[in-house]
PDB file of C-alpha atoms in Angstrom:
ATOM      1  CA  MET G   1      19.285  12.643  17.261  1.00 77.00           C
ATOM      2  CA  LYS G   2      16.014  10.843  17.918  1.00 91.00           C
ATOM      3  CA  ALA G   3      13.773   9.509  15.190  1.00 93.00           C
ATOM      4  CA  MET G   4      11.586  12.304  13.851  1.00 95.00           C
ATOM      5  CA  GLN G   5       8.359  11.806  11.940  1.00 96.00           C
ATOM      6  CA  LEU G   6       8.318  14.123   8.925  1.00 95.00           C
ATOM      7  CA  VAL G   7       5.087  13.058   7.218  1.00 96.00           C
ATOM      8  CA  SER G   8       2.018  11.140   8.332  1.00 97.00           C
ATOM      9  CA  THR G   9      -1.000  11.774   6.156  1.00 97.00           C
ATOM     10  CA  ARG G  10      -3.876  10.128   4.356  1.00 98.00           C
ATOM     11  CA  ILE G  11      -4.956  11.649   1.042  1.00 97.00           C
ATOM     12  CA  PRO G  12      -8.370  10.723  -0.369  1.00 97.00           C
ATOM     13  CA  TYR G  13      -8.482  10.464  -4.167  1.00 94.00           C
ATOM     14  CA  THR G  14     -11.998   9.126  -4.701  1.00 94.00           C
ATOM     15  CA  ALA G  15     -14.715   7.586  -2.540  1.00 95.00           C
ATOM     16  CA  SER G  16     -12.951   4.224  -2.988  1.00 95.00           C
ATOM     17  CA  SER G  17      -9.244   5.179  -3.090  1.00 97.00           C
ATOM     18  CA  PHE G  18      -6.673   6.915  -0.906  1.00 98.00           C
ATOM     19  CA  ALA G  19      -2.933   7.252  -0.404  1.00 98.00           C
ATOM     20  CA  GLU G  20      -1.217   6.944   2.945  1.00 98.00           C
ATOM     21  CA  LEU G  21       2.237   8.480   3.370  1.00 98.00           C
ATOM     22  CA  VAL G  22       4.494   7.930   6.389  1.00 98.00           C
ATOM     23  CA  LEU G  23       8.087   9.189   6.439  1.00 97.00           C
ATOM     24  CA  TRP G  24      10.600   9.277   9.294  1.00 97.00           C
ATOM     25  CA  ARG G  25      14.143  10.613   9.616  1.00 96.00           C
ATOM     26  CA  LEU G  26      16.193   8.186  11.718  1.00 95.00           C
ATOM     27  CA  PRO G  27      19.459   8.546  13.606  1.00 93.00           C
ATOM     28  CA  ARG G  28      20.969   5.878  11.300  1.00 92.00           C
ATOM     29  CA  PRO G  29      19.893   3.934   8.192  1.00 91.00           C
ATOM     30  CA  VAL G  30      17.695   0.849   8.437  1.00 90.00           C
ATOM     31  CA  GLY G  31      19.332  -2.363   7.238  1.00 89.00           C
ATOM     32  CA  GLY G  32      19.535  -2.464   3.459  1.00 90.00           C
ATOM     33  CA  SER G  33      19.300   1.319   2.978  1.00 92.00           C
ATOM     34  CA  SER G  34      22.139   3.833   2.705  1.00 92.00           C
ATOM     35  CA  HIS G  35      20.141   6.872   3.861  1.00 95.00           C
ATOM     36  CA  ASP G  36      18.584   7.853   7.193  1.00 95.00           C
ATOM     37  CA  PHE G  37      14.910   7.801   6.126  1.00 96.00           C
ATOM     38  CA  LYS G  38      12.270   5.168   6.848  1.00 96.00           C
ATOM     39  CA  TYR G  39       9.129   5.317   4.722  1.00 97.00           C
ATOM     40  CA  ARG G  40       5.914   3.605   3.742  1.00 97.00           C
ATOM     41  CA  LEU G  41       3.779   5.060   0.951  1.00 98.00           C
ATOM     42  CA  ALA G  42       0.694   3.102  -0.081  1.00 98.00           C
ATOM     43  CA  TYR G  43      -2.067   3.611  -2.615  1.00 98.00           C
ATOM     44  CA  VAL G  44      -5.240   1.689  -1.783  1.00 97.00           C
ATOM     45  CA  VAL G  45      -8.138   1.162  -4.184  1.00 97.00           C
ATOM     46  CA  ARG G  46     -11.353  -0.573  -3.098  1.00 96.00           C
ATOM     47  CA  GLY G  47      -9.608  -1.931  -0.013  1.00 96.00           C
ATOM     48  CA  GLU G  48      -6.606  -3.383  -1.896  1.00 96.00           C
ATOM     49  CA  CYS G  49      -3.081  -1.964  -1.797  1.00 97.00           C
ATOM     50  CA  VAL G  50      -2.221  -1.636  -5.498  1.00 97.00           C
ATOM     51  CA  LEU G  51       1.008   0.379  -5.111  1.00 98.00           C
ATOM     52  CA  ARG G  52       3.486   0.632  -2.233  1.00 98.00           C
ATOM     53  CA  TYR G  53       6.937   2.119  -1.745  1.00 98.00           C
ATOM     54  CA  ASP G  54       8.837   1.128   1.402  1.00 97.00           C
ATOM     55  CA  ASN G  55      12.211   0.235   2.854  1.00 95.00           C
ATOM     56  CA  GLU G  56      11.620  -2.418   5.464  1.00 85.00           C
ATOM     57  CA  ALA G  57      14.702  -3.530   7.368  1.00 77.00           C
ATOM     58  CA  GLY G  58      16.830  -6.006   5.459  1.00 81.00           C
ATOM     59  CA  LYS G  59      15.141  -5.446   2.074  1.00 86.00           C
ATOM     60  CA  GLY G  60      16.177  -1.872   1.382  1.00 93.00           C
ATOM     61  CA  ASP G  61      14.376   0.539  -0.915  1.00 96.00           C
ATOM     62  CA  HIS G  62      11.770  -1.049  -3.165  1.00 96.00           C
ATOM     63  CA  ARG G  63       8.283  -0.669  -4.556  1.00 97.00           C
ATOM     64  CA  HIS G  64       5.368  -3.009  -5.075  1.00 96.00           C
ATOM     65  CA  LEU G  65       3.094  -2.655  -8.078  1.00 94.00           C
ATOM     66  CA  GLY G  66       0.388  -5.213  -7.480  1.00 89.00           C
ATOM     67  CA  ARG G  67       2.279  -8.447  -6.776  1.00 90.00           C
ATOM     68  CA  ILE G  68       5.459  -7.300  -8.546  1.00 94.00           C
ATOM     69  CA  GLU G  69       8.299  -6.054  -6.327  1.00 94.00           C
ATOM     70  CA  SER G  70      11.209  -4.103  -7.795  1.00 95.00           C
ATOM     71  CA  PRO G  71      14.159  -2.098  -6.416  1.00 95.00           C
ATOM     72  CA  TYR G  72      13.722   1.645  -5.986  1.00 97.00           C
ATOM     73  CA  ALA G  73      16.639   4.099  -6.255  1.00 96.00           C
ATOM     74  CA  PHE G  74      15.978   6.488  -3.339  1.00 97.00           C
ATOM     75  CA  THR G  75      17.592   9.923  -3.661  1.00 96.00           C
ATOM     76  CA  THR G  76      15.517  12.426  -1.635  1.00 96.00           C
ATOM     77  CA  PRO G  77      12.171  12.448   0.181  1.00 96.00           C
ATOM     78  CA  GLU G  78      10.846  14.975  -2.350  1.00 97.00           C
ATOM     79  CA  LYS G  79      11.752  12.719  -5.301  1.00 98.00           C
ATOM     80  CA  LEU G  80      10.268   9.705  -3.488  1.00 98.00           C
ATOM     81  CA  ILE G  81       6.906  11.460  -3.112  1.00 97.00           C
ATOM     82  CA  ALA G  82       7.003  12.765  -6.696  1.00 98.00           C
ATOM     83  CA  ASP G  83       7.746   9.260  -8.040  1.00 98.00           C
ATOM     84  CA  PHE G  84       4.945   7.814  -5.914  1.00 98.00           C
ATOM     85  CA  GLN G  85       2.456  10.409  -7.153  1.00 97.00           C
ATOM     86  CA  ARG G  86       3.543   9.777 -10.752  1.00 97.00           C
ATOM     87  CA  ASP G  87       2.955   6.030 -10.282  1.00 97.00           C
ATOM     88  CA  ILE G  88      -0.495   6.702  -8.791  1.00 97.00           C
ATOM     89  CA  GLN G  89      -1.382   8.747 -11.871  1.00 96.00           C
ATOM     90  CA  ARG G  90      -0.044   6.031 -14.159  1.00 96.00           C
ATOM     91  CA  TRP G  91      -1.986   3.323 -12.273  1.00 96.00           C
ATOM     92  CA  ASN G  92      -5.177   5.385 -12.481  1.00 95.00           C
ATOM     93  CA  ASP G  93      -4.659   6.000 -16.226  1.00 95.00           C
ATOM     94  CA  GLU G  94      -4.017   2.301 -16.911  1.00 93.00           C
ATOM     95  CA  ASN G  95      -6.972   1.132 -14.798  1.00 92.00           C
ATOM     96  CA  ARG G  96      -9.593   3.766 -15.510  1.00 83.00           C
ATOM     97  CA  ASP G  97     -11.945   1.255 -17.164  1.00 66.00           C
ATOM     98  CA  ALA G  98     -11.511  -1.432 -14.481  1.00 59.00           C
TER      99      ALA G  98
END
């Protein structure tokens, strides 16, 4: 099996914010991950990435909230996207007056 891109999209939220989602299915897991997906989901506000989920080789599944990096327990692509969207909503709620 060759690598297959499943998602590649940019979703505008406001004039100054958007989400970018990229998800691939790979023939084998990237280093540090136990599944065969490679992903990068980013939420950008006023030119700054404020939230990112990814699984770069060697680091495994994790998320960045601002400068804080924490492990992420990947289960399915659908759950990944749902968790990401939930964190976008939470970030927007917590930063609505900023």
